CSV table of C-alpha atoms in Angstrom, one decimal:
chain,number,residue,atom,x,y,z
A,1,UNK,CA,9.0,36.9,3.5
A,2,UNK,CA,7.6,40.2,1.7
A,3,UNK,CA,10.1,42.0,-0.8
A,4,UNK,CA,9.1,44.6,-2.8
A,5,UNK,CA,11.4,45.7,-5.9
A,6,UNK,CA,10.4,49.0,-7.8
A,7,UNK,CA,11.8,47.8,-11.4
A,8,UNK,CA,10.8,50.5,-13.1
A,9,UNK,CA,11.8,53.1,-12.1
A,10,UNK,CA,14.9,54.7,-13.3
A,11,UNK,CA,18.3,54.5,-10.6
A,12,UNK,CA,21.5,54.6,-10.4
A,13,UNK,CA,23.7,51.8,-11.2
A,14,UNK,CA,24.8,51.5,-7.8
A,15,UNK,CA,21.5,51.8,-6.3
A,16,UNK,CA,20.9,48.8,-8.7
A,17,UNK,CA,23.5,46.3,-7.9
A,18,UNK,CA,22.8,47.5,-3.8
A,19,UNK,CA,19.7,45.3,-4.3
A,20,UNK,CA,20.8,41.9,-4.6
A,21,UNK,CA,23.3,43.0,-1.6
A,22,UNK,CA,20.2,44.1,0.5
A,23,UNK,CA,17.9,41.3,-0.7
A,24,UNK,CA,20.6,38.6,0.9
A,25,UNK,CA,21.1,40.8,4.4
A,26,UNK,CA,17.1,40.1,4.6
A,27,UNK,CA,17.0,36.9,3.7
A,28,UNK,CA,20.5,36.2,6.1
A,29,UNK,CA,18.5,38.0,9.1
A,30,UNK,CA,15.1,36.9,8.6
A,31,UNK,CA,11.6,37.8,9.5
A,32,UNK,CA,12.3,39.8,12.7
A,33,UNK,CA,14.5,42.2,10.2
A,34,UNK,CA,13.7,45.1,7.5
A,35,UNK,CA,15.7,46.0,4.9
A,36,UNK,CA,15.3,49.4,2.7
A,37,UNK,CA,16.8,51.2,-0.1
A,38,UNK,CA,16.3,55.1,-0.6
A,39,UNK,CA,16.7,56.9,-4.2
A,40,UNK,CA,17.4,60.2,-2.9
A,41,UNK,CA,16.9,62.0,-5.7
A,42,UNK,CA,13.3,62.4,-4.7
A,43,UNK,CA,13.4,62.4,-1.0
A,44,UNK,CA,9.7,62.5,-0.5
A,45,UNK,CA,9.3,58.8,-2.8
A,46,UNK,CA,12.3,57.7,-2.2
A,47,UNK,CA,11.9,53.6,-1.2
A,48,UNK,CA,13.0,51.6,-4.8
A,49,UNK,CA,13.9,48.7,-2.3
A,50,UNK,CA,11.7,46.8,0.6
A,51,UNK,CA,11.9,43.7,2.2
A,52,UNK,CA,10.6,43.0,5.3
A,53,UNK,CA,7.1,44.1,7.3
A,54,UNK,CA,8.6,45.9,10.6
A,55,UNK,CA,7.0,49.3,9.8
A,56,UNK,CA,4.7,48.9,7.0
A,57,UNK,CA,6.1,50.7,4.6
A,58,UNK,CA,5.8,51.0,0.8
A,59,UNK,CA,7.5,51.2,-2.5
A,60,UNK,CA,7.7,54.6,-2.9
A,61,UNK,CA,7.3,55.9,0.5
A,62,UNK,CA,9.5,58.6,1.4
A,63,UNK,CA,12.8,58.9,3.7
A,64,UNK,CA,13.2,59.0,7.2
A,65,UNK,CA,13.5,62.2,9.3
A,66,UNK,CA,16.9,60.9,10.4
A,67,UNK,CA,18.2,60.9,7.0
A,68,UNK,CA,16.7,64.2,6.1
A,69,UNK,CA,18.2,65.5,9.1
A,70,UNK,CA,22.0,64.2,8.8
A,71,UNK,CA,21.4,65.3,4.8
A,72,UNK,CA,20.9,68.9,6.1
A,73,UNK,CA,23.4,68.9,8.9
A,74,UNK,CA,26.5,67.1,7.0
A,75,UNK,CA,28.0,68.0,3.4
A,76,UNK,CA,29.8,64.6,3.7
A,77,UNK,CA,27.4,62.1,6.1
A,78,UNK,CA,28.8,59.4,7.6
A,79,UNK,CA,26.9,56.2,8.0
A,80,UNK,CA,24.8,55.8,11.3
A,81,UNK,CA,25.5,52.6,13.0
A,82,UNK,CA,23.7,50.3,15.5
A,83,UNK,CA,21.2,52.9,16.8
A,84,UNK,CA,18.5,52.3,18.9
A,85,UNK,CA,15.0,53.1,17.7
A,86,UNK,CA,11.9,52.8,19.5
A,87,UNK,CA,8.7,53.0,17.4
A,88,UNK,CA,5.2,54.2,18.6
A,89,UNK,CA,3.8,50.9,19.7
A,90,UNK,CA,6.4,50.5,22.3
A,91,UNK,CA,9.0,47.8,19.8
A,92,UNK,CA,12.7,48.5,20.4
A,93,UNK,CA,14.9,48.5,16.6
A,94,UNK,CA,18.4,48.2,16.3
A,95,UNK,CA,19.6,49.8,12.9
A,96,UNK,CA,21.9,50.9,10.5
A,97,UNK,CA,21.9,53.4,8.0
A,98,UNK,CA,24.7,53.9,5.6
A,99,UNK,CA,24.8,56.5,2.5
A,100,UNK,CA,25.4,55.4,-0.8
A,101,UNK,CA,27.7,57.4,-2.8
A,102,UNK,CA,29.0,58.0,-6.5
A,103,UNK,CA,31.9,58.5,-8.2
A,104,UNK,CA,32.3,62.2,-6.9
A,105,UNK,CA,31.1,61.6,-3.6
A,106,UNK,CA,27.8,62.3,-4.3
A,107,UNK,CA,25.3,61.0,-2.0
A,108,UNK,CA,22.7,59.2,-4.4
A,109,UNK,CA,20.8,56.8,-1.8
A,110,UNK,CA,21.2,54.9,1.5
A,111,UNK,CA,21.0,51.4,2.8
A,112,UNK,CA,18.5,51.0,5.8
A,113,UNK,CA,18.6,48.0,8.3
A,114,UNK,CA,16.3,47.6,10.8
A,115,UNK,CA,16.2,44.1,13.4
A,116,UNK,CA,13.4,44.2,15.7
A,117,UNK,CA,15.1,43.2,19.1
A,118,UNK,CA,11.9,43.8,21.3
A,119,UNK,CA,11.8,39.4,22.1
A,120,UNK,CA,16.0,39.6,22.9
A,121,UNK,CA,14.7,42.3,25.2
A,122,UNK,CA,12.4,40.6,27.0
A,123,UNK,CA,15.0,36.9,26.6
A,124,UNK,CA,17.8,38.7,28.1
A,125,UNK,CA,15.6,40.2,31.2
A,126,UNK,CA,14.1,36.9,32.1
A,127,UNK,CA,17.8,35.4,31.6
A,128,UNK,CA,19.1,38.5,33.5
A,129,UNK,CA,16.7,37.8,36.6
A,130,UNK,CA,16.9,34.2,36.3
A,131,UNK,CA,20.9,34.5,36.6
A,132,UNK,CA,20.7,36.8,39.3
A,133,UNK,CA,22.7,35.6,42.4
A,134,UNK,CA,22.4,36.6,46.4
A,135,UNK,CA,26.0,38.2,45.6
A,136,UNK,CA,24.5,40.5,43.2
A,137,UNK,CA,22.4,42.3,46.3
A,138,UNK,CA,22.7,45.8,47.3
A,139,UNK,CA,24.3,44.9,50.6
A,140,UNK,CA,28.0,46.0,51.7
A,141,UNK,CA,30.2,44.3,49.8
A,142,UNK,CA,32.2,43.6,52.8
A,143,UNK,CA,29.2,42.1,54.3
A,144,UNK,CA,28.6,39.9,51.4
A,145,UNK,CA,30.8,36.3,51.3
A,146,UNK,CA,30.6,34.4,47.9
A,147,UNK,CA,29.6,31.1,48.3
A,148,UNK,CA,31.4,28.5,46.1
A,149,UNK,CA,31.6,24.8,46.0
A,150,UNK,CA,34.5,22.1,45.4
A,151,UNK,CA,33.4,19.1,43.2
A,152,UNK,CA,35.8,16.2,43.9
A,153,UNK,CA,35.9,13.1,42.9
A,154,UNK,CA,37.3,12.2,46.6
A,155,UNK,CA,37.2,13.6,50.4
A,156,UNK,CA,40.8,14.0,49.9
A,157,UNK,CA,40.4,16.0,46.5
A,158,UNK,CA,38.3,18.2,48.5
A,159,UNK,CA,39.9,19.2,51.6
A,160,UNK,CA,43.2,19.3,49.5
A,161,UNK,CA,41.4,21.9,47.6
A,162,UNK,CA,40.4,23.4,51.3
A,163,UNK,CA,43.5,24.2,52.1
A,164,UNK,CA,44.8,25.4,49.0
A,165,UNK,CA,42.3,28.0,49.4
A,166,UNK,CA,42.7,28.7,52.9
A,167,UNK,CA,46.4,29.3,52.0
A,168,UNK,CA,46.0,31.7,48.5
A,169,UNK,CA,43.8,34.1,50.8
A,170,UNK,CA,46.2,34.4,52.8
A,171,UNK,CA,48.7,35.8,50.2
A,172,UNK,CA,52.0,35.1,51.5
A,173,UNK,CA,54.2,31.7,51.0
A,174,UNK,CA,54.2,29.4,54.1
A,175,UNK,CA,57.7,29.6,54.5
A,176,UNK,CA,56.9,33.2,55.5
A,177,UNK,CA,53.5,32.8,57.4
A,178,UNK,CA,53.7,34.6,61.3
A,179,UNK,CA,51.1,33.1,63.5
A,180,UNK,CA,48.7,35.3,62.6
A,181,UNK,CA,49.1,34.4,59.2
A,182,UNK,CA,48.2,30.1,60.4
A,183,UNK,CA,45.7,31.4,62.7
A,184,UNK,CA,43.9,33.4,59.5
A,185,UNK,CA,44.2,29.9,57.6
A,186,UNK,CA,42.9,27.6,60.5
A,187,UNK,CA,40.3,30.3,60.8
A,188,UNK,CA,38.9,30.1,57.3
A,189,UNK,CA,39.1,26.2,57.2
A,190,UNK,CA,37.0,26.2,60.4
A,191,UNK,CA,34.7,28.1,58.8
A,192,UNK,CA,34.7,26.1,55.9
A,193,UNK,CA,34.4,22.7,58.2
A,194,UNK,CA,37.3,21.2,57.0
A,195,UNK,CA,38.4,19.8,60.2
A,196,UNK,CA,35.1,17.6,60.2
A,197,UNK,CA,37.3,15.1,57.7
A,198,UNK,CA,39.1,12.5,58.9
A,199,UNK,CA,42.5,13.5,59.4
A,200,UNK,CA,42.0,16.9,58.3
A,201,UNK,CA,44.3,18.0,61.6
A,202,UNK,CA,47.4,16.5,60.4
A,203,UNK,CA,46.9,17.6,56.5
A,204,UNK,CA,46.9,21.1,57.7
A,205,UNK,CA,49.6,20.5,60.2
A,206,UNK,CA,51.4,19.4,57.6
A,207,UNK,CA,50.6,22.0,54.8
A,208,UNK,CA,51.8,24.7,58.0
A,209,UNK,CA,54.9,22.9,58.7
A,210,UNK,CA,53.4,23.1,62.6
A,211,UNK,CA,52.8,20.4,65.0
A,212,UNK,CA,49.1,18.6,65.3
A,213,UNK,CA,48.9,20.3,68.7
A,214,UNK,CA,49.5,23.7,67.2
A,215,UNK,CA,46.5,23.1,65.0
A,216,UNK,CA,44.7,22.0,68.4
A,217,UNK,CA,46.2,25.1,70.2
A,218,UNK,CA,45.2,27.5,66.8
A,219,UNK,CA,41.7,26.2,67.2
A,220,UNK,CA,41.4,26.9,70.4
A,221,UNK,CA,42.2,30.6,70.3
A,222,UNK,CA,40.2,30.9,67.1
Protein backbone atom coordinates (compact mmCIF):
# COMPACT_ATOMS: atom_id res chain seq x y z
CA UNK A 1 0.00 0.00 0.00
CA UNK A 2 1.64 3.51 -1.14
CA UNK A 3 0.64 6.60 0.95
CA UNK A 4 2.09 9.71 0.49
CA UNK A 5 1.73 12.55 3.24
CA UNK A 6 3.01 16.21 2.37
CA UNK A 7 3.97 17.20 6.11
CA UNK A 8 5.34 20.15 5.41
CA UNK A 9 3.50 22.03 3.94
CA UNK A 10 1.37 24.48 5.63
CA UNK A 11 -2.92 23.57 5.71
CA UNK A 12 -5.68 24.06 7.31
CA UNK A 13 -6.61 22.40 10.38
CA UNK A 14 -9.34 20.63 8.87
CA UNK A 15 -7.45 19.61 5.94
CA UNK A 16 -5.17 18.17 8.64
CA UNK A 17 -7.29 16.04 10.82
CA UNK A 18 -9.16 14.91 7.07
CA UNK A 19 -5.96 12.81 6.80
CA UNK A 20 -6.18 10.24 9.36
CA UNK A 21 -9.98 10.03 8.13
CA UNK A 22 -8.74 9.44 4.48
CA UNK A 23 -5.76 7.21 5.43
CA UNK A 24 -8.46 4.60 7.16
CA UNK A 25 -11.08 4.84 4.00
CA UNK A 26 -7.76 3.44 2.00
CA UNK A 27 -6.73 1.19 4.22
CA UNK A 28 -10.78 -0.06 4.84
CA UNK A 29 -11.02 -0.30 0.83
CA UNK A 30 -7.76 -1.58 -0.11
CA UNK A 31 -5.44 -1.82 -3.10
CA UNK A 32 -8.11 -1.64 -5.86
CA UNK A 33 -8.97 1.99 -4.26
CA UNK A 34 -7.36 5.74 -4.24
CA UNK A 35 -7.72 8.12 -1.92
CA UNK A 36 -6.81 12.02 -2.32
CA UNK A 37 -6.76 15.18 -0.57
CA UNK A 38 -6.71 18.70 -2.42
CA UNK A 39 -5.41 22.10 -0.69
CA UNK A 40 -7.24 24.32 -2.79
CA UNK A 41 -5.59 27.16 -2.13
CA UNK A 42 -3.24 26.51 -4.93
CA UNK A 43 -5.30 24.64 -7.35
CA UNK A 44 -2.51 23.90 -9.74
CA UNK A 45 -0.38 21.82 -6.58
CA UNK A 46 -3.00 21.09 -4.81
CA UNK A 47 -2.57 17.03 -3.65
CA UNK A 48 -1.20 17.26 0.43
CA UNK A 49 -2.79 13.71 0.64
CA UNK A 50 -2.18 10.35 -1.54
CA UNK A 51 -2.74 6.85 -0.99
CA UNK A 52 -3.21 4.52 -3.38
CA UNK A 53 -1.55 3.93 -7.17
CA UNK A 54 -4.92 3.94 -9.51
CA UNK A 55 -3.72 7.09 -11.51
CA UNK A 56 -0.24 7.68 -10.69
CA UNK A 57 -0.33 10.71 -9.20
CA UNK A 58 1.87 12.81 -7.01
CA UNK A 59 2.18 14.89 -3.85
CA UNK A 60 1.70 18.00 -5.23
CA UNK A 61 -0.03 17.35 -8.45
CA UNK A 62 -2.73 19.56 -9.15
CA UNK A 63 -6.79 19.20 -9.12
CA UNK A 64 -9.04 17.56 -11.33
CA UNK A 65 -10.86 19.29 -14.15
CA UNK A 66 -14.11 18.16 -12.42
CA UNK A 67 -13.35 20.13 -9.47
CA UNK A 68 -12.15 23.08 -11.33
CA UNK A 69 -15.18 22.95 -13.24
CA UNK A 70 -17.98 22.64 -10.27
CA UNK A 71 -15.52 25.45 -8.51
CA UNK A 72 -16.35 27.78 -11.40
CA UNK A 73 -19.92 26.80 -11.99
CA UNK A 74 -21.21 26.67 -8.08
CA UNK A 75 -20.68 29.52 -5.37
CA UNK A 76 -21.78 26.77 -2.89
CA UNK A 77 -20.66 23.02 -4.46
CA UNK A 78 -22.19 20.19 -3.38
CA UNK A 79 -20.35 16.98 -3.06
CA UNK A 80 -20.29 14.69 -6.19
CA UNK A 81 -21.26 11.22 -5.36
CA UNK A 82 -20.79 7.74 -6.91
CA UNK A 83 -19.79 8.88 -10.49
CA UNK A 84 -18.61 6.83 -12.95
CA UNK A 85 -15.21 7.60 -14.48
CA UNK A 86 -13.51 5.95 -17.23
CA UNK A 87 -9.76 6.59 -17.66
CA UNK A 88 -7.79 6.49 -20.95
CA UNK A 89 -6.64 2.91 -20.74
CA UNK A 90 -10.16 1.68 -20.92
CA UNK A 91 -10.53 1.10 -16.45
CA UNK A 92 -13.99 1.91 -15.20
CA UNK A 93 -13.77 4.20 -11.50
CA UNK A 94 -16.37 4.65 -9.22
CA UNK A 95 -15.88 7.94 -7.15
CA UNK A 96 -16.66 10.46 -4.85
CA UNK A 97 -15.72 13.79 -4.39
CA UNK A 98 -16.81 15.85 -1.50
CA UNK A 99 -15.70 19.63 -0.64
CA UNK A 100 -14.25 20.53 2.44
CA UNK A 101 -15.34 23.62 4.05
CA UNK A 102 -14.52 26.13 6.97
CA UNK A 103 -16.07 27.88 9.43
CA UNK A 104 -17.73 30.46 6.95
CA UNK A 105 -18.47 28.06 4.31
CA UNK A 106 -15.44 28.52 2.63
CA UNK A 107 -14.36 25.88 0.37
CA UNK A 108 -10.62 25.07 1.55
CA UNK A 109 -10.13 21.42 -0.04
CA UNK A 110 -11.84 18.24 -1.11
CA UNK A 111 -11.91 14.62 -0.35
CA UNK A 112 -11.36 12.30 -3.50
CA UNK A 113 -12.22 8.52 -3.60
CA UNK A 114 -11.64 6.62 -6.36
CA UNK A 115 -12.46 2.29 -6.42
CA UNK A 116 -11.37 0.72 -9.53
CA UNK A 117 -14.43 -1.53 -10.35
CA UNK A 118 -13.10 -2.63 -13.95
CA UNK A 119 -12.71 -6.76 -12.26
CA UNK A 120 -16.63 -6.36 -10.68
CA UNK A 121 -17.28 -5.44 -14.30
CA UNK A 122 -16.04 -8.12 -15.95
CA UNK A 123 -17.40 -10.63 -12.37
CA UNK A 124 -20.76 -9.48 -12.78
CA UNK A 125 -20.88 -10.08 -16.78
CA UNK A 126 -19.54 -13.57 -16.54
CA UNK A 127 -22.15 -13.98 -13.48
CA UNK A 128 -24.73 -12.12 -15.62
CA UNK A 129 -24.29 -14.67 -18.64
CA UNK A 130 -23.76 -17.49 -16.56
CA UNK A 131 -27.21 -16.77 -14.78
CA UNK A 132 -28.93 -16.25 -17.83
CA UNK A 133 -32.01 -18.45 -18.23
CA UNK A 134 -34.12 -19.67 -21.65
CA UNK A 135 -36.90 -17.33 -19.92
CA UNK A 136 -34.71 -14.44 -20.28
CA UNK A 137 -34.94 -14.80 -24.45
CA UNK A 138 -36.23 -12.31 -26.67
CA UNK A 139 -39.22 -14.49 -27.63
CA UNK A 140 -43.10 -13.44 -26.96
CA UNK A 141 -43.57 -13.57 -23.58
CA UNK A 142 -46.81 -15.39 -24.21
CA UNK A 143 -44.84 -17.89 -26.12
CA UNK A 144 -42.41 -18.41 -23.31
CA UNK A 145 -43.65 -21.01 -20.27
CA UNK A 146 -41.34 -20.93 -17.09
CA UNK A 147 -40.16 -24.14 -16.28
CA UNK A 148 -40.09 -24.98 -12.50
CA UNK A 149 -39.51 -28.01 -10.43
CA UNK A 150 -41.22 -29.47 -7.12
CA UNK A 151 -38.60 -31.19 -4.73
CA UNK A 152 -40.54 -33.60 -2.39
CA UNK A 153 -39.62 -35.67 -0.18
CA UNK A 154 -42.55 -38.03 -1.46
CA UNK A 155 -44.74 -38.84 -4.73
CA UNK A 156 -47.54 -37.68 -2.71
CA UNK A 157 -45.76 -34.28 -1.65
CA UNK A 158 -45.38 -33.75 -5.22
CA UNK A 159 -48.57 -34.26 -6.94
CA UNK A 160 -50.13 -32.61 -3.82
CA UNK A 161 -48.12 -29.74 -4.78
CA UNK A 162 -49.44 -30.47 -8.57
CA UNK A 163 -52.62 -29.65 -7.92
CA UNK A 164 -52.19 -26.85 -5.69
CA UNK A 165 -50.72 -25.28 -8.61
CA UNK A 166 -53.12 -26.38 -11.15
CA UNK A 167 -55.82 -24.80 -8.84
CA UNK A 168 -53.93 -21.14 -7.90
CA UNK A 169 -53.78 -20.54 -11.84
CA UNK A 170 -56.87 -20.91 -12.03
CA UNK A 171 -57.71 -17.98 -9.64
CA UNK A 172 -61.09 -18.74 -8.44
CA UNK A 173 -62.03 -21.05 -5.14
CA UNK A 174 -63.41 -24.58 -6.08
CA UNK A 175 -66.50 -24.01 -4.60
CA UNK A 176 -67.02 -21.61 -7.50
CA UNK A 177 -65.09 -23.41 -10.38
CA UNK A 178 -67.63 -23.81 -13.83
CA UNK A 179 -66.46 -26.59 -15.96
CA UNK A 180 -64.37 -24.67 -17.81
CA UNK A 181 -62.69 -23.69 -14.75
CA UNK A 182 -61.87 -28.03 -13.93
CA UNK A 183 -61.30 -28.51 -17.48
CA UNK A 184 -58.41 -25.54 -17.29
CA UNK A 185 -57.02 -27.45 -14.13
CA UNK A 186 -57.21 -31.10 -15.58
CA UNK A 187 -55.61 -29.35 -18.59
CA UNK A 188 -52.55 -28.05 -16.84
CA UNK A 189 -52.05 -31.24 -14.67
CA UNK A 190 -52.03 -33.20 -17.93
CA UNK A 191 -49.55 -31.15 -19.07
CA UNK A 192 -47.66 -31.38 -16.20
CA UNK A 193 -48.08 -35.45 -16.17
CA UNK A 194 -49.62 -35.71 -12.97
CA UNK A 195 -52.03 -38.31 -13.94
CA UNK A 196 -48.90 -40.67 -14.57
CA UNK A 197 -49.01 -41.21 -10.37
CA UNK A 198 -50.73 -43.74 -9.02
CA UNK A 199 -54.01 -42.59 -7.99
CA UNK A 200 -53.54 -39.25 -9.16
CA UNK A 201 -57.41 -39.60 -10.74
CA UNK A 202 -59.08 -39.76 -7.53
CA UNK A 203 -56.73 -36.97 -5.71
CA UNK A 204 -57.96 -34.60 -8.28
CA UNK A 205 -61.42 -35.92 -8.15
CA UNK A 206 -61.33 -35.26 -4.90
CA UNK A 207 -59.58 -31.80 -4.79
CA UNK A 208 -62.75 -30.86 -7.64
CA UNK A 209 -65.37 -32.22 -5.54
CA UNK A 210 -66.22 -34.31 -9.10
CA UNK A 211 -66.66 -37.90 -9.69
CA UNK A 212 -63.45 -40.19 -10.94
CA UNK A 213 -65.32 -40.42 -14.27
CA UNK A 214 -65.63 -36.75 -14.63
CA UNK A 215 -61.88 -36.55 -14.41
CA UNK A 216 -61.99 -39.56 -17.18
CA UNK A 217 -64.72 -37.54 -19.07
CA UNK A 218 -62.42 -34.04 -18.59
CA UNK A 219 -59.51 -35.81 -20.07
CA UNK A 220 -61.13 -36.89 -22.71
CA UNK A 221 -62.33 -33.64 -24.09
CA UNK A 222 -59.00 -32.05 -23.14
Amino acid sequence: MRILVDNEREIHPYLENIKSIAKGIYVFLGEDSEVVIHDLSDPTSSIIFLAGELTDRKLGGPVTDLVLKTLSDESEPEDILNYRNQTEDGRTFKSSTLFIKDDIGEVIGCLCINYNVTKLFLVENIIGNFCKMKEDSNENPDQQQMQYEIFANDIDDVLSKMIEAAINQVEKPVPFMEKQDKLKVIEFLEQKGAFAIKRSVDRVANELSVSRYTVYNYLKEI
